[in-house]
Coordinates of C-alpha atoms in Angstrom, one line a residue:
M189 CA -47.3 69.0 -11.4
F190 CA -48.5 72.6 -12.1
S191 CA -46.5 75.5 -13.4
S192 CA -45.8 78.4 -11.0
Q193 CA -48.2 80.4 -13.2
G194 CA -50.9 77.8 -12.7
N195 CA -51.7 77.7 -16.4
K196 CA -50.1 74.3 -17.3
C197 CA -50.2 70.8 -15.8
C198 CA -47.7 68.1 -16.5
V199 CA -48.1 64.4 -15.8
S200 CA -45.6 61.5 -16.3
D201 CA -46.2 57.7 -16.4
S202 CA -44.5 54.4 -16.0
E203 CA -44.2 54.0 -19.8
G204 CA -41.8 56.9 -20.1
D205 CA -44.4 59.5 -21.4
V206 CA -45.1 63.0 -20.3
C207 CA -48.3 64.8 -21.2
L208 CA -48.8 68.6 -20.9
W209 CA -52.3 70.2 -20.4
Q210 CA -53.3 73.8 -20.8
V211 CA -55.3 74.8 -17.6
G212 CA -57.9 77.6 -17.3
L213 CA -61.3 78.7 -18.5
G214 CA -62.0 77.6 -22.0
S215 CA -59.2 75.1 -22.0
N216 CA -59.9 71.7 -23.8
F217 CA -59.3 69.0 -21.2
N218 CA -60.1 66.1 -23.6
K219 CA -56.5 65.8 -24.8
P220 CA -53.1 67.2 -23.8
I221 CA -51.5 70.0 -25.8
M222 CA -48.2 68.1 -26.1
S223 CA -47.1 64.5 -25.5
L224 CA -43.4 63.5 -25.1
K225 CA -41.6 60.2 -25.0
C226 CA -39.0 61.3 -22.5
H227 CA -37.4 58.1 -21.2
N228 CA -37.5 54.7 -22.9
K229 CA -38.0 52.7 -19.7
T230 CA -40.0 54.9 -17.2
T231 CA -40.5 58.6 -16.3
S232 CA -40.9 59.0 -12.5
D233 CA -41.0 62.7 -12.0
V234 CA -41.3 66.1 -13.7
A235 CA -40.7 69.7 -12.8
F236 CA -41.2 73.1 -14.4
V237 CA -38.0 74.9 -14.8
G238 CA -38.3 78.7 -14.6
S239 CA -41.2 79.0 -16.9
S240 CA -44.2 77.0 -18.2
S241 CA -42.4 76.0 -21.4
L242 CA -39.2 74.4 -20.0
I243 CA -39.5 71.2 -18.1
A244 CA -37.2 68.7 -16.4
T245 CA -37.9 65.0 -16.2
G246 CA -36.4 62.2 -14.1
G247 CA -36.7 58.6 -15.1
H248 CA -34.8 55.6 -16.5
S249 CA -33.3 55.5 -20.0
S250 CA -30.6 53.7 -22.0
E251 CA -27.1 55.1 -21.5
S252 CA -28.1 56.6 -18.1
R253 CA -29.6 59.7 -19.7
N254 CA -31.9 59.9 -16.7
V255 CA -32.4 63.6 -16.2
C256 CA -33.5 65.6 -19.3
L257 CA -34.5 69.3 -20.1
W258 CA -37.3 69.8 -22.6
D259 CA -38.4 72.9 -24.4
T260 CA -42.2 72.4 -25.1
L261 CA -42.2 75.2 -27.6
L262 CA -40.1 73.2 -29.9
P263 CA -41.3 70.2 -32.1
P264 CA -41.4 67.0 -30.1
R265 CA -38.5 65.3 -32.0
S266 CA -36.2 68.2 -31.2
S267 CA -37.6 69.3 -27.8
C268 CA -34.9 67.6 -25.7
V269 CA -32.4 70.5 -25.2
H270 CA -30.1 68.7 -22.8
A271 CA -29.7 65.3 -21.2
F272 CA -27.6 64.6 -18.1
T273 CA -25.8 61.3 -17.8
C274 CA -26.5 60.3 -14.1
H275 CA -28.1 58.0 -11.7
E276 CA -27.1 54.6 -13.3
H277 CA -30.2 52.9 -12.0
G278 CA -32.7 55.6 -12.7
C279 CA -34.0 58.9 -11.1
P280 CA -37.2 58.6 -9.1
A281 CA -37.4 62.2 -7.9
L282 CA -36.4 65.8 -8.7
V283 CA -37.2 69.3 -7.6
Y284 CA -36.2 72.8 -9.0
A285 CA -34.8 75.7 -6.9
P286 CA -35.7 78.8 -9.0
H287 CA -33.8 81.4 -7.0
H288 CA -30.6 79.5 -7.3
Q289 CA -31.5 78.0 -10.7
L290 CA -30.5 74.6 -9.5
L291 CA -32.0 71.3 -10.3
I292 CA -31.8 68.7 -7.6
S293 CA -32.3 64.9 -8.5
G294 CA -32.4 61.8 -6.4
G295 CA -31.3 58.3 -7.5
R296 CA -32.3 54.7 -6.8
K297 CA -29.0 54.1 -5.0
G298 CA -29.6 57.1 -2.6
E299 CA -27.4 59.6 -4.3
I300 CA -28.2 63.3 -4.9
C301 CA -27.2 65.3 -8.0
I302 CA -27.3 69.1 -8.1
F303 CA -27.3 70.6 -11.6
D304 CA -26.6 74.3 -12.6
I305 CA -29.3 75.0 -15.1
R306 CA -27.6 78.1 -16.5
Q307 CA -24.3 76.3 -17.2
R308 CA -26.1 72.9 -18.0
Q309 CA -23.6 71.0 -15.9
L310 CA -23.4 68.9 -12.8
R311 CA -22.3 71.0 -9.8
H312 CA -22.2 68.5 -7.0
T313 CA -23.1 65.0 -6.1
F314 CA -23.1 63.1 -2.7
Q315 CA -24.6 60.0 -1.1
A316 CA -27.8 61.0 0.9
H317 CA -29.5 57.6 1.7
D318 CA -28.6 54.0 1.8
A319 CA -31.7 53.2 -0.2
S320 CA -33.7 54.7 -3.1
I321 CA -34.7 58.3 -2.7
R322 CA -38.5 58.4 -3.2
C323 CA -39.2 62.1 -3.0
L324 CA -37.7 65.6 -2.8
A325 CA -39.0 68.9 -1.6
I326 CA -37.7 72.5 -1.1
D327 CA -39.1 75.4 0.9
L328 CA -40.3 78.5 -0.9
E329 CA -37.5 80.6 0.5
E330 CA -35.0 77.9 -0.5
D331 CA -33.6 77.7 3.0
Y332 CA -34.4 73.9 3.1
F333 CA -34.6 71.0 0.8
V334 CA -35.9 67.7 2.1
T335 CA -35.3 64.1 0.9
G336 CA -37.4 61.0 1.7
S337 CA -36.1 57.5 1.3
S338 CA -37.5 54.0 1.0
E339 CA -36.0 53.4 4.4
G340 CA -38.6 55.6 5.9
D341 CA -36.2 58.3 7.0
V342 CA -36.6 62.1 6.2
K343 CA -33.5 64.4 5.8
F344 CA -33.1 68.3 5.2
I345 CA -30.3 70.3 2.6
I346 CA -32.3 73.1 3.3
F347 CA -34.0 70.7 1.0
V348 CA -35.7 67.5 2.1
T349 CA -35.3 63.9 1.0
G350 CA -37.5 60.9 1.7
S351 CA -36.2 57.3 1.1
S352 CA -37.7 53.9 0.6
E353 CA -36.2 53.0 4.0
G354 CA -38.6 55.4 5.6
D355 CA -36.1 58.1 6.5
V356 CA -36.5 61.8 6.1
K357 CA -33.4 64.1 6.0
I358 CA -32.9 67.8 5.7
W359 CA -29.9 69.3 4.0
A360 CA -28.3 72.8 3.4
L361 CA -28.6 73.6 -0.3
D362 CA -25.5 75.8 -0.4
A363 CA -23.2 73.8 1.9
H364 CA -24.4 70.3 0.9
Q365 CA -24.4 69.3 4.6
L366 CA -26.9 67.2 6.5
I367 CA -28.8 69.3 9.1
L368 CA -31.4 67.0 10.6
S369 CA -32.3 63.4 10.1
F370 CA -35.5 61.6 11.2
Q371 CA -34.6 57.9 11.0
G372 CA -37.5 55.5 10.5
E373 CA -40.0 58.4 10.2
H374 CA -42.2 56.1 8.2
S375 CA -42.2 52.3 8.4
K376 CA -41.1 50.2 5.5
S377 CA -44.1 48.0 5.8
T378 CA -47.1 49.0 3.8
F379 CA -50.6 49.9 4.9
F380 CA -52.0 49.6 1.4
R381 CA -52.6 46.5 -0.7
N382 CA -51.4 46.2 -4.3
M383 CA -48.5 48.7 -3.7
G384 CA -45.9 46.4 -5.4
S385 CA -42.4 47.1 -4.0
A386 CA -43.3 50.5 -2.7
S387 CA -42.0 51.2 0.8
G388 CA -41.0 54.0 3.2
V389 CA -41.6 57.7 2.5
T390 CA -44.0 58.5 -0.5
Q391 CA -44.1 62.3 -0.3
V392 CA -42.6 65.3 1.5
A393 CA -43.5 69.0 1.5
V394 CA -42.3 72.2 3.3
S395 CA -45.0 74.9 4.0
P396 CA -44.2 78.6 3.9
G397 CA -44.1 78.6 7.7
H398 CA -41.1 76.2 7.7
H399 CA -43.4 73.2 8.6
L400 CA -42.5 69.8 7.2
F401 CA -45.2 67.3 6.2
S402 CA -44.4 63.8 5.2
C403 CA -46.5 60.7 4.4
G404 CA -45.6 57.0 3.8
V405 CA -46.8 53.6 2.7
D406 CA -47.5 52.9 6.4
G407 CA -50.7 55.0 6.0
S408 CA -49.5 57.9 8.2
M409 CA -48.9 61.6 7.6
K410 CA -46.6 63.4 10.0
F411 CA -46.1 67.1 10.8
R412 CA -43.0 68.8 12.2
A413 CA -41.9 72.4 12.9
L414 CA -38.5 73.1 11.4
P415 CA -35.9 75.1 13.3
E416 CA -35.2 78.7 12.2
R417 CA -32.2 79.1 9.9
D418 CA -30.2 81.2 12.5
S419 CA -30.5 78.4 15.0
I420 CA -29.3 75.9 12.5
V421 CA -26.3 78.0 11.6
R422 CA -25.4 78.2 15.3
Y423 CA -25.8 74.4 15.4
W424 CA -23.3 74.0 12.5
T425 CA -20.7 76.2 14.2
S426 CA -21.0 74.7 17.7

């Protein structure tokens, strides 16, 4: 994950660690500028929050402190500035909406949590998928967020989710309503060997032209054109 300025790169691993690298001409790539133990079981995802110094992590920790905020300008021992108690079984994915200053996280039981970063509190939670949420995406204009599940479906909240079932869903960020759902967009069966228990949707992305890209463990990448926001509003009110 790169910062919006492109000057820092952050990587998480299954041991719960996050490493931060400075990127650019003259940078030393032999070792990270900072290493943090963020979650004591695993760290699944990381996102820059507003700047290149504040990051959010999603993972699995004791006492369900599974979404955390970290100030990388502070010493490592005091760098955790807030921990949200959520997603009892862990948080595999998160995404930040900078215009709204909202952090969206997905859980292993298919639930979505939306946090207000300014107030450092949970704003809303709802059930998005019946299986684990594998990935999240939001478009640059923050009209959409997308979820992908292990079921293989893809869904939109003017953000997008992808699940382990293979579904992709699209949701309205402000209204928390489901707009579109692509059931079984990606098969739960895997095209790759040595993927362990991975299944369904592995990644989703929304391009500036409101195009949705998704890929899954079935070895496919799919492309869809999303409807304009005005047409979606008319659909909601019909």
